Amino acid sequence: MRKETSTNFSNENTLKEYCAAHRVLMQISGRWKMSILFALTERELRYHEFIEVLPNLSERILTKQLSELQKDNLIRKEKDKTASVYWLTSKGKDFITIIKSFQSLGDL
């Protein structure tokens, strides 16, 4: 968390307000968000399955990142009788397509 009086805080707020690309990148920033999104490209997952797929991810961070991804409408959550089930929204699928196109740039 940055101090509200810092230049970085001010710059970040300016970018959030005026730069659409920055707002988009903020939706997928976070150490585990991309891994979570890519895990969901294979199939829908229950909460406990994320821990199996991403064993170094703590439950606290998983919960936080899942919540943020839901808030940004990249994933959906539905509770069944035994667990919460997560899957990509159409917006999340679009993000994956874009990120995969970026991967090819890494090969240049």
mmCIF file of N, CA, C and O in Angstrom:
data_model
loop_
_atom_site.group_PDB
_atom_site.id
_atom_site.type_symbol
_atom_site.label_atom_id
_atom_site.label_comp_id
_atom_site.label_asym_id
_atom_site.label_seq_id
_atom_site.Cartn_x
_atom_site.Cartn_y
_atom_site.Cartn_z
ATOM 1 N N MET A 1 0.842 -1.172 0.000
ATOM 2 C CA MET A 1 0.000 0.000 0.000
ATOM 3 C C MET A 1 0.888 1.236 0.000
ATOM 4 O O MET A 1 1.799 1.358 0.787
ATOM 5 N N ARG A 2 0.610 2.136 -0.892
ATOM 6 C CA ARG A 2 1.395 3.364 -1.001
ATOM 7 C C ARG A 2 0.804 4.456 -0.124
ATOM 8 O O ARG A 2 -0.403 4.498 0.114
ATOM 9 N N LYS A 3 1.676 5.348 0.308
ATOM 10 C CA LYS A 3 1.200 6.522 1.048
ATOM 11 C C LYS A 3 0.409 7.401 0.086
ATOM 12 O O LYS A 3 0.801 7.601 -1.060
ATOM 13 N N GLU A 4 -0.699 7.945 0.568
ATOM 14 C CA GLU A 4 -1.543 8.778 -0.282
ATOM 15 C C GLU A 4 -0.865 10.070 -0.708
ATOM 16 O O GLU A 4 -1.277 10.698 -1.682
ATOM 17 N N THR A 5 0.183 10.457 -0.009
ATOM 18 C CA THR A 5 0.899 11.684 -0.347
ATOM 19 C C THR A 5 2.055 11.438 -1.313
ATOM 20 O O THR A 5 2.694 12.384 -1.748
ATOM 21 N N SER A 6 2.307 10.173 -1.660
ATOM 22 C CA SER A 6 3.460 9.878 -2.515
ATOM 23 C C SER A 6 3.166 10.191 -3.978
ATOM 24 O O SER A 6 2.016 10.180 -4.436
ATOM 25 N N THR A 7 4.222 10.466 -4.715
ATOM 26 C CA THR A 7 4.104 10.719 -6.151
ATOM 27 C C THR A 7 3.614 9.470 -6.866
ATOM 28 O O THR A 7 2.794 9.556 -7.789
ATOM 29 N N ASN A 8 4.102 8.296 -6.457
ATOM 30 C CA ASN A 8 3.659 7.054 -7.093
ATOM 31 C C ASN A 8 2.154 6.859 -6.938
ATOM 32 O O ASN A 8 1.481 6.415 -7.867
ATOM 33 N N PHE A 9 1.614 7.163 -5.783
ATOM 34 C CA PHE A 9 0.175 7.041 -5.545
ATOM 35 C C PHE A 9 -0.588 7.967 -6.485
ATOM 36 O O PHE A 9 -1.559 7.574 -7.120
ATOM 37 N N SER A 10 -0.116 9.198 -6.582
ATOM 38 C CA SER A 10 -0.751 10.178 -7.465
ATOM 39 C C SER A 10 -0.689 9.735 -8.924
ATOM 40 O O SER A 10 -1.675 9.807 -9.658
ATOM 41 N N ASN A 11 0.487 9.258 -9.343
ATOM 42 C CA ASN A 11 0.651 8.791 -10.726
ATOM 43 C C ASN A 11 -0.260 7.599 -11.026
ATOM 44 O O ASN A 11 -0.863 7.523 -12.092
ATOM 45 N N GLU A 12 -0.344 6.667 -10.084
ATOM 46 C CA GLU A 12 -1.186 5.496 -10.285
ATOM 47 C C GLU A 12 -2.655 5.900 -10.426
ATOM 48 O O GLU A 12 -3.372 5.386 -11.284
ATOM 49 N N ASN A 13 -3.102 6.827 -9.604
ATOM 50 C CA ASN A 13 -4.486 7.289 -9.696
ATOM 51 C C ASN A 13 -4.751 7.994 -11.018
ATOM 52 O O ASN A 13 -5.821 7.846 -11.600
ATOM 53 N N THR A 14 -3.788 8.766 -11.486
ATOM 54 C CA THR A 14 -3.933 9.437 -12.782
ATOM 55 C C THR A 14 -4.042 8.408 -13.899
ATOM 56 O O THR A 14 -4.905 8.523 -14.773
ATOM 57 N N LEU A 15 -3.185 7.389 -13.859
ATOM 58 C CA LEU A 15 -3.252 6.340 -14.872
ATOM 59 C C LEU A 15 -4.588 5.610 -14.835
ATOM 60 O O LEU A 15 -5.176 5.332 -15.879
ATOM 61 N N LYS A 16 -5.070 5.292 -13.641
ATOM 62 C CA LYS A 16 -6.360 4.611 -13.506
ATOM 63 C C LYS A 16 -7.475 5.437 -14.134
ATOM 64 O O LYS A 16 -8.377 4.911 -14.777
ATOM 65 N N GLU A 17 -7.398 6.737 -13.931
ATOM 66 C CA GLU A 17 -8.470 7.612 -14.394
ATOM 67 C C GLU A 17 -8.436 7.847 -15.903
ATOM 68 O O GLU A 17 -9.472 7.896 -16.553
ATOM 69 N N TYR A 18 -7.249 7.978 -16.476
ATOM 70 C CA TYR A 18 -7.139 8.416 -17.864
ATOM 71 C C TYR A 18 -6.627 7.377 -18.860
ATOM 72 O O TYR A 18 -6.687 7.617 -20.056
ATOM 73 N N CYS A 19 -6.141 6.259 -18.383
ATOM 74 C CA CYS A 19 -5.529 5.298 -19.297
ATOM 75 C C CYS A 19 -6.278 3.962 -19.260
ATOM 76 O O CYS A 19 -6.174 3.207 -18.298
ATOM 77 N N ALA A 20 -7.009 3.681 -20.322
ATOM 78 C CA ALA A 20 -7.791 2.445 -20.386
ATOM 79 C C ALA A 20 -6.889 1.217 -20.373
ATOM 80 O O ALA A 20 -7.221 0.202 -19.760
ATOM 81 N N ALA A 21 -5.746 1.292 -21.022
ATOM 82 C CA ALA A 21 -4.819 0.149 -21.043
ATOM 83 C C ALA A 21 -4.338 -0.173 -19.627
ATOM 84 O O ALA A 21 -4.232 -1.347 -19.254
ATOM 85 N N HIS A 22 -4.078 0.848 -18.841
ATOM 86 C CA HIS A 22 -3.652 0.628 -17.460
ATOM 87 C C HIS A 22 -4.758 -0.062 -16.660
ATOM 88 O O HIS A 22 -4.492 -0.992 -15.892
ATOM 89 N N ARG A 23 -5.981 0.363 -16.848
ATOM 90 C CA ARG A 23 -7.111 -0.258 -16.135
ATOM 91 C C ARG A 23 -7.221 -1.734 -16.499
ATOM 92 O O ARG A 23 -7.464 -2.579 -15.640
ATOM 93 N N VAL A 24 -7.022 -2.059 -17.765
ATOM 94 C CA VAL A 24 -7.086 -3.448 -18.202
ATOM 95 C C VAL A 24 -5.957 -4.257 -17.565
ATOM 96 O O VAL A 24 -6.182 -5.350 -17.037
ATOM 97 N N LEU A 25 -4.753 -3.721 -17.594
ATOM 98 C CA LEU A 25 -3.617 -4.444 -17.017
ATOM 99 C C LEU A 25 -3.767 -4.638 -15.509
ATOM 100 O O LEU A 25 -3.349 -5.660 -14.966
ATOM 101 N N MET A 26 -4.384 -3.687 -14.837
ATOM 102 C CA MET A 26 -4.602 -3.817 -13.390
ATOM 103 C C MET A 26 -5.535 -4.991 -13.079
ATOM 104 O O MET A 26 -5.428 -5.599 -12.023
ATOM 105 N N GLN A 27 -6.422 -5.325 -13.989
ATOM 106 C CA GLN A 27 -7.341 -6.442 -13.759
ATOM 107 C C GLN A 27 -6.615 -7.779 -13.717
ATOM 108 O O GLN A 27 -7.085 -8.708 -13.070
ATOM 109 N N ILE A 28 -5.494 -7.881 -14.399
ATOM 110 C CA ILE A 28 -4.769 -9.148 -14.423
ATOM 111 C C ILE A 28 -3.455 -9.084 -13.677
ATOM 112 O O ILE A 28 -2.695 -10.039 -13.694
ATOM 113 N N SER A 29 -3.187 -7.936 -13.023
ATOM 114 C CA SER A 29 -1.965 -7.862 -12.238
ATOM 115 C C SER A 29 -2.181 -8.636 -10.949
ATOM 116 O O SER A 29 -3.290 -8.785 -10.461
ATOM 117 N N GLY A 30 -1.135 -9.152 -10.428
ATOM 118 C CA GLY A 30 -1.207 -10.012 -9.256
ATOM 119 C C GLY A 30 -0.445 -11.275 -9.595
ATOM 120 O O GLY A 30 -0.577 -11.817 -10.695
ATOM 121 N N ARG A 31 0.346 -11.726 -8.671
ATOM 122 C CA ARG A 31 1.263 -12.834 -8.929
ATOM 123 C C ARG A 31 0.557 -14.080 -9.464
ATOM 124 O O ARG A 31 1.090 -14.789 -10.307
ATOM 125 N N TRP A 32 -0.637 -14.373 -9.008
ATOM 126 C CA TRP A 32 -1.287 -15.634 -9.333
ATOM 127 C C TRP A 32 -2.454 -15.518 -10.303
ATOM 128 O O TRP A 32 -2.991 -16.525 -10.745
ATOM 129 N N LYS A 33 -2.871 -14.327 -10.655
ATOM 130 C CA LYS A 33 -4.068 -14.187 -11.491
ATOM 131 C C LYS A 33 -3.923 -14.874 -12.845
ATOM 132 O O LYS A 33 -4.844 -15.552 -13.302
ATOM 133 N N MET A 34 -2.802 -14.716 -13.493
ATOM 134 C CA MET A 34 -2.619 -15.351 -14.799
ATOM 135 C C MET A 34 -2.627 -16.868 -14.666
ATOM 136 O O MET A 34 -3.220 -17.566 -15.487
ATOM 137 N N SER A 35 -2.002 -17.385 -13.623
ATOM 138 C CA SER A 35 -1.991 -18.838 -13.409
ATOM 139 C C SER A 35 -3.399 -19.357 -13.166
ATOM 140 O O SER A 35 -3.777 -20.419 -13.672
ATOM 141 N N ILE A 36 -4.178 -18.610 -12.399
ATOM 142 C CA ILE A 36 -5.564 -18.994 -12.139
ATOM 143 C C ILE A 36 -6.365 -18.991 -13.437
ATOM 144 O O ILE A 36 -7.093 -19.940 -13.741
ATOM 145 N N LEU A 37 -6.221 -17.923 -14.222
ATOM 146 C CA LEU A 37 -6.951 -17.837 -15.487
ATOM 147 C C LEU A 37 -6.565 -18.971 -16.433
ATOM 148 O O LEU A 37 -7.432 -19.607 -17.041
ATOM 149 N N PHE A 38 -5.270 -19.253 -16.540
ATOM 150 C CA PHE A 38 -4.835 -20.320 -17.436
ATOM 151 C C PHE A 38 -5.278 -21.690 -16.922
ATOM 152 O O PHE A 38 -5.587 -22.579 -17.722
ATOM 153 N N ALA A 39 -5.329 -21.869 -15.614
ATOM 154 C CA ALA A 39 -5.834 -23.136 -15.068
ATOM 155 C C ALA A 39 -7.289 -23.350 -15.467
ATOM 156 O O ALA A 39 -7.722 -24.480 -15.719
ATOM 157 N N LEU A 40 -8.044 -22.272 -15.553
ATOM 158 C CA LEU A 40 -9.457 -22.361 -15.916
ATOM 159 C C LEU A 40 -9.683 -22.527 -17.418
ATOM 160 O O LEU A 40 -10.807 -22.745 -17.848
ATOM 161 N N THR A 41 -8.634 -22.419 -18.225
ATOM 162 C CA THR A 41 -8.806 -22.648 -19.663
ATOM 163 C C THR A 41 -9.032 -24.124 -19.948
ATOM 164 O O THR A 41 -9.652 -24.472 -20.939
ATOM 165 N N GLU A 42 -8.517 -24.981 -19.086
ATOM 166 C CA GLU A 42 -8.654 -26.419 -19.277
ATOM 167 C C GLU A 42 -10.065 -26.902 -18.937
ATOM 168 O O GLU A 42 -10.635 -27.714 -19.631
ATOM 169 N N ARG A 43 -10.599 -26.406 -17.808
ATOM 170 C CA ARG A 43 -11.909 -26.846 -17.334
ATOM 171 C C ARG A 43 -12.319 -25.979 -16.158
ATOM 172 O O ARG A 43 -11.513 -25.235 -15.621
ATOM 173 N N GLU A 44 -13.566 -26.103 -15.739
ATOM 174 C CA GLU A 44 -13.979 -25.410 -14.519
ATOM 175 C C GLU A 44 -13.318 -26.124 -13.338
ATOM 176 O O GLU A 44 -13.012 -27.323 -13.408
ATOM 177 N N LEU A 45 -13.076 -25.368 -12.283
ATOM 178 C CA LEU A 45 -12.392 -25.930 -11.115
ATOM 179 C C LEU A 45 -13.151 -25.615 -9.840
ATOM 180 O O LEU A 45 -13.741 -24.540 -9.711
ATOM 181 N N ARG A 46 -13.085 -26.544 -8.916
ATOM 182 C CA ARG A 46 -13.575 -26.303 -7.570
ATOM 183 C C ARG A 46 -12.457 -25.647 -6.778
ATOM 184 O O ARG A 46 -11.287 -25.759 -7.125
ATOM 185 N N TYR A 47 -12.848 -24.966 -5.709
ATOM 186 C CA TYR A 47 -11.865 -24.223 -4.906
ATOM 187 C C TYR A 47 -10.665 -25.093 -4.542
ATOM 188 O O TYR A 47 -9.521 -24.710 -4.766
ATOM 189 N N HIS A 48 -10.910 -26.271 -3.982
ATOM 190 C CA HIS A 48 -9.798 -27.111 -3.515
ATOM 191 C C HIS A 48 -8.910 -27.607 -4.660
ATOM 192 O O HIS A 48 -7.749 -27.931 -4.464
ATOM 193 N N GLU A 49 -9.454 -27.639 -5.878
ATOM 194 C CA GLU A 49 -8.656 -28.084 -7.016
ATOM 195 C C GLU A 49 -7.587 -27.063 -7.390
ATOM 196 O O GLU A 49 -6.537 -27.435 -7.935
ATOM 197 N N PHE A 50 -7.821 -25.793 -7.104
ATOM 198 C CA PHE A 50 -6.779 -24.786 -7.362
ATOM 199 C C PHE A 50 -5.526 -25.097 -6.556
ATOM 200 O O PHE A 50 -4.412 -24.922 -7.038
ATOM 201 N N ILE A 51 -5.712 -25.541 -5.319
ATOM 202 C CA ILE A 51 -4.574 -25.861 -4.460
ATOM 203 C C ILE A 51 -3.790 -27.037 -5.041
ATOM 204 O O ILE A 51 -2.560 -27.072 -4.974
ATOM 205 N N GLU A 52 -4.483 -27.994 -5.646
ATOM 206 C CA GLU A 52 -3.809 -29.127 -6.284
ATOM 207 C C GLU A 52 -3.075 -28.693 -7.550
ATOM 208 O O GLU A 52 -1.959 -29.111 -7.803
ATOM 209 N N VAL A 53 -3.714 -27.829 -8.337
ATOM 210 C CA VAL A 53 -3.133 -27.378 -9.606
ATOM 211 C C VAL A 53 -1.989 -26.379 -9.362
ATOM 212 O O VAL A 53 -0.986 -26.384 -10.080
ATOM 213 N N LEU A 54 -2.143 -25.535 -8.356
ATOM 214 C CA LEU A 54 -1.154 -24.502 -8.033
ATOM 215 C C LEU A 54 -0.716 -24.690 -6.573
ATOM 216 O O LEU A 54 -1.107 -23.930 -5.690
ATOM 217 N N PRO A 55 0.116 -25.693 -6.294
ATOM 218 C CA PRO A 55 0.416 -26.074 -4.903
ATOM 219 C C PRO A 55 1.138 -25.002 -4.080
ATOM 220 O O PRO A 55 1.055 -25.029 -2.855
ATOM 221 N N ASN A 56 1.808 -24.060 -4.695
ATOM 222 C CA ASN A 56 2.521 -23.020 -3.940
ATOM 223 C C ASN A 56 1.640 -21.823 -3.596
ATOM 224 O O ASN A 56 2.088 -20.881 -2.959
ATOM 225 N N LEU A 57 0.398 -21.871 -4.016
ATOM 226 C CA LEU A 57 -0.538 -20.775 -3.787
ATOM 227 C C LEU A 57 -1.230 -20.960 -2.434
ATOM 228 O O LEU A 57 -1.833 -21.997 -2.176
ATOM 229 N N SER A 58 -1.120 -19.952 -1.585
ATOM 230 C CA SER A 58 -1.760 -20.040 -0.266
ATOM 231 C C SER A 58 -3.270 -19.822 -0.400
ATOM 232 O O SER A 58 -3.733 -19.162 -1.338
ATOM 233 N N GLU A 59 -4.022 -20.352 0.535
ATOM 234 C CA GLU A 59 -5.476 -20.199 0.488
ATOM 235 C C GLU A 59 -5.886 -18.737 0.638
ATOM 236 O O GLU A 59 -6.851 -18.294 0.017
ATOM 237 N N ARG A 60 -5.167 -17.989 1.447
ATOM 238 C CA ARG A 60 -5.485 -16.566 1.632
ATOM 239 C C ARG A 60 -5.351 -15.805 0.322
ATOM 240 O O ARG A 60 -6.239 -15.045 -0.077
ATOM 241 N N ILE A 61 -4.250 -16.019 -0.374
ATOM 242 C CA ILE A 61 -4.025 -15.328 -1.644
ATOM 243 C C ILE A 61 -4.994 -15.844 -2.704
ATOM 244 O O ILE A 61 -5.532 -15.061 -3.499
ATOM 245 N N LEU A 62 -5.257 -17.142 -2.716
ATOM 246 C CA LEU A 62 -6.215 -17.698 -3.672
ATOM 247 C C LEU A 62 -7.574 -17.031 -3.508
ATOM 248 O O LEU A 62 -8.174 -16.578 -4.486
ATOM 249 N N THR A 63 -8.045 -16.941 -2.285
ATOM 250 C CA THR A 63 -9.340 -16.323 -2.017
ATOM 251 C C THR A 63 -9.361 -14.876 -2.488
ATOM 252 O O THR A 63 -10.317 -14.421 -3.131
ATOM 253 N N LYS A 64 -8.291 -14.140 -2.193
ATOM 254 C CA LYS A 64 -8.197 -12.726 -2.587
ATOM 255 C C LYS A 64 -8.198 -12.588 -4.116
ATOM 256 O O LYS A 64 -8.943 -11.783 -4.674
ATOM 257 N N GLN A 65 -7.376 -13.377 -4.786
ATOM 258 C CA GLN A 65 -7.258 -13.261 -6.239
ATOM 259 C C GLN A 65 -8.548 -13.712 -6.939
ATOM 260 O O GLN A 65 -8.975 -13.085 -7.909
ATOM 261 N N LEU A 66 -9.185 -14.763 -6.436
ATOM 262 C CA LEU A 66 -10.456 -15.202 -7.013
ATOM 263 C C LEU A 66 -11.512 -14.115 -6.871
ATOM 264 O O LEU A 66 -12.270 -13.847 -7.807
ATOM 265 N N SER A 67 -11.537 -13.482 -5.727
ATOM 266 C CA SER A 67 -12.504 -12.411 -5.486
ATOM 267 C C SER A 67 -12.288 -11.246 -6.450
ATOM 268 O O SER A 67 -13.244 -10.710 -7.023
ATOM 269 N N GLU A 68 -11.028 -10.859 -6.652
ATOM 270 C CA GLU A 68 -10.722 -9.766 -7.567
ATOM 271 C C GLU A 68 -11.075 -10.129 -9.010
ATOM 272 O O GLU A 68 -11.595 -9.305 -9.766
ATOM 273 N N LEU A 69 -10.786 -11.364 -9.403
ATOM 274 C CA LEU A 69 -11.115 -11.805 -10.761
ATOM 275 C C LEU A 69 -12.627 -11.838 -10.982
ATOM 276 O O LEU A 69 -13.103 -11.503 -12.073
ATOM 277 N N GLN A 70 -13.374 -12.202 -9.942
ATOM 278 C CA GLN A 70 -14.838 -12.168 -10.042
ATOM 279 C C GLN A 70 -15.330 -10.731 -10.164
ATOM 280 O O GLN A 70 -16.200 -10.431 -10.979
ATOM 281 N N LYS A 71 -14.768 -9.846 -9.335
ATOM 282 C CA LYS A 71 -15.172 -8.440 -9.359
ATOM 283 C C LYS A 71 -14.933 -7.828 -10.737
ATOM 284 O O LYS A 71 -15.730 -7.017 -11.215
ATOM 285 N N ASP A 72 -13.860 -8.243 -11.398
ATOM 286 C CA ASP A 72 -13.524 -7.730 -12.721
ATOM 287 C C ASP A 72 -14.217 -8.503 -13.847
ATOM 288 O O ASP A 72 -13.939 -8.284 -15.022
ATOM 289 N N ASN A 73 -15.107 -9.428 -13.461
ATOM 290 C CA ASN A 73 -15.910 -10.189 -14.413
ATOM 291 C C ASN A 73 -15.066 -11.051 -15.355
ATOM 292 O O ASN A 73 -15.424 -11.243 -16.518
ATOM 293 N N LEU A 74 -13.944 -11.557 -14.861
ATOM 294 C CA LEU A 74 -13.121 -12.459 -15.659
ATOM 295 C C LEU A 74 -13.463 -13.915 -15.369
ATOM 296 O O LEU A 74 -13.241 -14.783 -16.218
ATOM 297 N N ILE A 75 -13.976 -14.174 -14.167
ATOM 298 C CA ILE A 75 -14.415 -15.520 -13.810
ATOM 299 C C ILE A 75 -15.780 -15.437 -13.125
ATOM 300 O O ILE A 75 -16.182 -14.374 -12.650
ATOM 301 N N ARG A 76 -16.444 -16.560 -13.082
ATOM 302 C CA ARG A 76 -17.723 -16.691 -12.374
ATOM 303 C C ARG A 76 -17.571 -17.768 -11.310
ATOM 304 O O ARG A 76 -16.764 -18.688 -11.453
ATOM 305 N N LYS A 77 -18.396 -17.647 -10.294
ATOM 306 C CA LYS A 77 -18.407 -18.614 -9.198
ATOM 307 C C LYS A 77 -19.844 -19.044 -8.962
ATOM 308 O O LYS A 77 -20.757 -18.216 -8.976
ATOM 309 N N GLU A 78 -20.007 -20.324 -8.756
ATOM 310 C CA GLU A 78 -21.318 -20.851 -8.385
ATOM 311 C C GLU A 78 -21.110 -21.903 -7.313
ATOM 312 O O GLU A 78 -20.183 -22.708 -7.396
ATOM 313 N N LYS A 79 -21.948 -21.860 -6.301
ATOM 314 C CA LYS A 79 -21.843 -22.856 -5.232
ATOM 315 C C LYS A 79 -22.788 -24.000 -5.532
ATOM 316 O O LYS A 79 -23.956 -23.783 -5.816
ATOM 317 N N ASP A 80 -22.251 -25.226 -5.481
ATOM 318 C CA ASP A 80 -23.130 -26.379 -5.540
ATOM 319 C C ASP A 80 -23.244 -26.944 -4.127
ATOM 320 O O ASP A 80 -22.845 -26.287 -3.166
ATOM 321 N N LYS A 81 -23.735 -28.129 -3.982
ATOM 322 C CA LYS A 81 -23.967 -28.680 -2.642
ATOM 323 C C LYS A 81 -22.683 -28.899 -1.849
ATOM 324 O O LYS A 81 -22.687 -28.830 -0.624
ATOM 325 N N THR A 82 -21.585 -29.140 -2.528
ATOM 326 C CA THR A 82 -20.359 -29.497 -1.823
ATOM 327 C C THR A 82 -19.230 -28.473 -1.914
ATOM 328 O O THR A 82 -18.350 -28.464 -1.070
ATOM 329 N N ALA A 83 -19.240 -27.643 -2.952
ATOM 330 C CA ALA A 83 -18.092 -26.742 -3.134
ATOM 331 C C ALA A 83 -18.452 -25.580 -4.052
ATOM 332 O O ALA A 83 -19.487 -25.574 -4.705
ATOM 333 N N SER A 84 -17.539 -24.619 -4.104
ATOM 334 C CA SER A 84 -17.651 -23.513 -5.054
ATOM 335 C C SER A 84 -16.971 -23.924 -6.348
ATOM 336 O O SER A 84 -15.871 -24.483 -6.332
ATOM 337 N N VAL A 85 -17.628 -23.649 -7.468
ATOM 338 C CA VAL A 85 -17.098 -23.992 -8.784
ATOM 339 C C VAL A 85 -16.830 -22.693 -9.533
ATOM 340 O O VAL A 85 -17.651 -21.780 -9.528
ATOM 341 N N TYR A 86 -15.670 -22.612 -10.185
ATOM 342 C CA TYR A 86 -15.245 -21.417 -10.906
ATOM 343 C C TYR A 86 -15.031 -21.743 -12.372
ATOM 344 O O TYR A 86 -14.572 -22.826 -12.713
ATOM 345 N N TRP A 87 -15.338 -20.781 -13.254
ATOM 346 C CA TRP A 87 -15.070 -20.923 -14.674
ATOM 347 C C TRP A 87 -14.853 -19.544 -15.284
ATOM 348 O O TRP A 87 -15.194 -18.528 -14.698
ATOM 349 N N LEU A 88 -14.265 -19.532 -16.483
ATOM 350 C CA LEU A 88 -14.004 -18.281 -17.199
ATOM 351 C C LEU A 88 -15.294 -17.710 -17.768
ATOM 352 O O LEU A 88 -16.133 -18.441 -18.285
ATOM 353 N N THR A 89 -15.421 -16.397 -17.689
ATOM 354 C CA THR A 89 -16.505 -15.707 -18.391
ATOM 355 C C THR A 89 -16.048 -15.488 -19.834
ATOM 356 O O THR A 89 -14.892 -15.755 -20.184
ATOM 357 N N SER A 90 -16.927 -14.950 -20.652
ATOM 358 C CA SER A 90 -16.509 -14.644 -22.029
ATOM 359 C C SER A 90 -15.406 -13.588 -22.026
ATOM 360 O O SER A 90 -14.482 -13.637 -22.837
ATOM 361 N N LYS A 91 -15.492 -12.631 -21.095
ATOM 362 C CA LYS A 91 -14.432 -11.624 -20.976
ATOM 363 C C LYS A 91 -13.110 -12.289 -20.579
ATOM 364 O O LYS A 91 -12.053 -11.945 -21.108
ATOM 365 N N GLY A 92 -13.176 -13.260 -19.680
ATOM 366 C CA GLY A 92 -11.975 -13.994 -19.275
ATOM 367 C C GLY A 92 -11.375 -14.764 -20.439
ATOM 368 O O GLY A 92 -10.154 -14.803 -20.620
ATOM 369 N N LYS A 93 -12.224 -15.374 -21.255
ATOM 370 C CA LYS A 93 -11.747 -16.095 -22.445
ATOM 371 C C LYS A 93 -11.087 -15.131 -23.431
ATOM 372 O O LYS A 93 -10.065 -15.465 -24.042
ATOM 373 N N ASP A 94 -11.665 -13.945 -23.572
ATOM 374 C CA ASP A 94 -11.058 -12.928 -24.443
ATOM 375 C C ASP A 94 -9.677 -12.530 -23.930
ATOM 376 O O ASP A 94 -8.744 -12.361 -24.708
ATOM 377 N N PHE A 95 -9.546 -12.370 -22.605
ATOM 378 C CA PHE A 95 -8.244 -12.047 -22.022
ATOM 379 C C PHE A 95 -7.224 -13.129 -22.350
ATOM 380 O O PHE A 95 -6.086 -12.821 -22.726
ATOM 381 N N ILE A 96 -7.616 -14.375 -22.216
ATOM 382 C CA ILE A 96 -6.699 -15.486 -22.495
ATOM 383 C C ILE A 96 -6.239 -15.437 -23.947
ATOM 384 O O ILE A 96 -5.061 -15.620 -24.241
ATOM 385 N N THR A 97 -7.147 -15.178 -24.856
ATOM 386 C CA THR A 97 -6.793 -15.078 -26.272
ATOM 387 C C THR A 97 -5.751 -13.988 -26.497
ATOM 388 O O THR A 97 -4.762 -14.186 -27.209
ATOM 389 N N ILE A 98 -5.968 -12.844 -25.876
ATOM 390 C CA ILE A 98 -5.023 -11.724 -26.014
ATOM 391 C C ILE A 98 -3.669 -12.079 -25.412
ATOM 392 O O ILE A 98 -2.623 -11.825 -26.021
ATOM 393 N N ILE A 99 -3.677 -12.665 -24.228
ATOM 394 C CA ILE A 99 -2.412 -13.027 -23.567
ATOM 395 C C ILE A 99 -1.656 -14.062 -24.384
ATOM 396 O O ILE A 99 -0.438 -13.986 -24.511
ATOM 397 N N LYS A 100 -2.358 -15.008 -24.968
ATOM 398 C CA LYS A 100 -1.693 -16.002 -25.819
ATOM 399 C C LYS A 100 -1.039 -15.339 -27.025
ATOM 400 O O LYS A 100 0.032 -15.754 -27.460
ATOM 401 N N SER A 101 -1.656 -14.291 -27.552
ATOM 402 C CA SER A 101 -1.048 -13.576 -28.668
ATOM 403 C C SER A 101 0.218 -12.844 -28.220
ATOM 404 O O SER A 101 1.181 -12.723 -28.977
ATOM 405 N N PHE A 102 0.234 -12.367 -26.977
ATOM 406 C CA PHE A 102 1.440 -11.743 -26.430
ATOM 407 C C PHE A 102 2.582 -12.760 -26.280
ATOM 408 O O PHE A 102 3.745 -12.413 -26.418
ATOM 409 N N GLN A 103 2.239 -13.995 -25.986
ATOM 410 C CA GLN A 103 3.266 -15.028 -25.809
ATOM 411 C C GLN A 103 4.124 -15.166 -27.056
ATOM 412 O O GLN A 103 5.332 -15.363 -26.967
ATOM 413 N N SER A 104 3.510 -15.043 -28.216
ATOM 414 C CA SER A 104 4.266 -15.176 -29.459
ATOM 415 C C SER A 104 5.283 -14.040 -29.608
ATOM 416 O O SER A 104 6.326 -14.222 -30.239
ATOM 417 N N LEU A 105 4.985 -12.883 -29.030
ATOM 418 C CA LEU A 105 5.950 -11.771 -29.081
ATOM 419 C C LEU A 105 7.204 -12.079 -28.278
ATOM 420 O O LEU A 105 8.280 -11.571 -28.571
ATOM 421 N N GLY A 106 7.074 -12.903 -27.273
ATOM 422 C CA GLY A 106 8.228 -13.284 -26.462
ATOM 423 C C GLY A 106 9.235 -14.118 -27.232
ATOM 424 O O GLY A 106 10.388 -14.235 -26.837
ATOM 425 N N ASP A 107 8.807 -14.693 -28.333
ATOM 426 C CA ASP A 107 9.695 -15.526 -29.158
ATOM 427 C C ASP A 107 10.484 -14.718 -30.179
ATOM 428 O O ASP A 107 11.278 -15.254 -30.918
ATOM 429 N N LEU A 108 10.257 -13.404 -30.238
ATOM 430 C CA LEU A 108 10.955 -12.566 -31.226
ATOM 431 C C LEU A 108 12.409 -12.372 -30.860
ATOM 432 O O LEU A 108 12.821 -12.332 -29.778
#
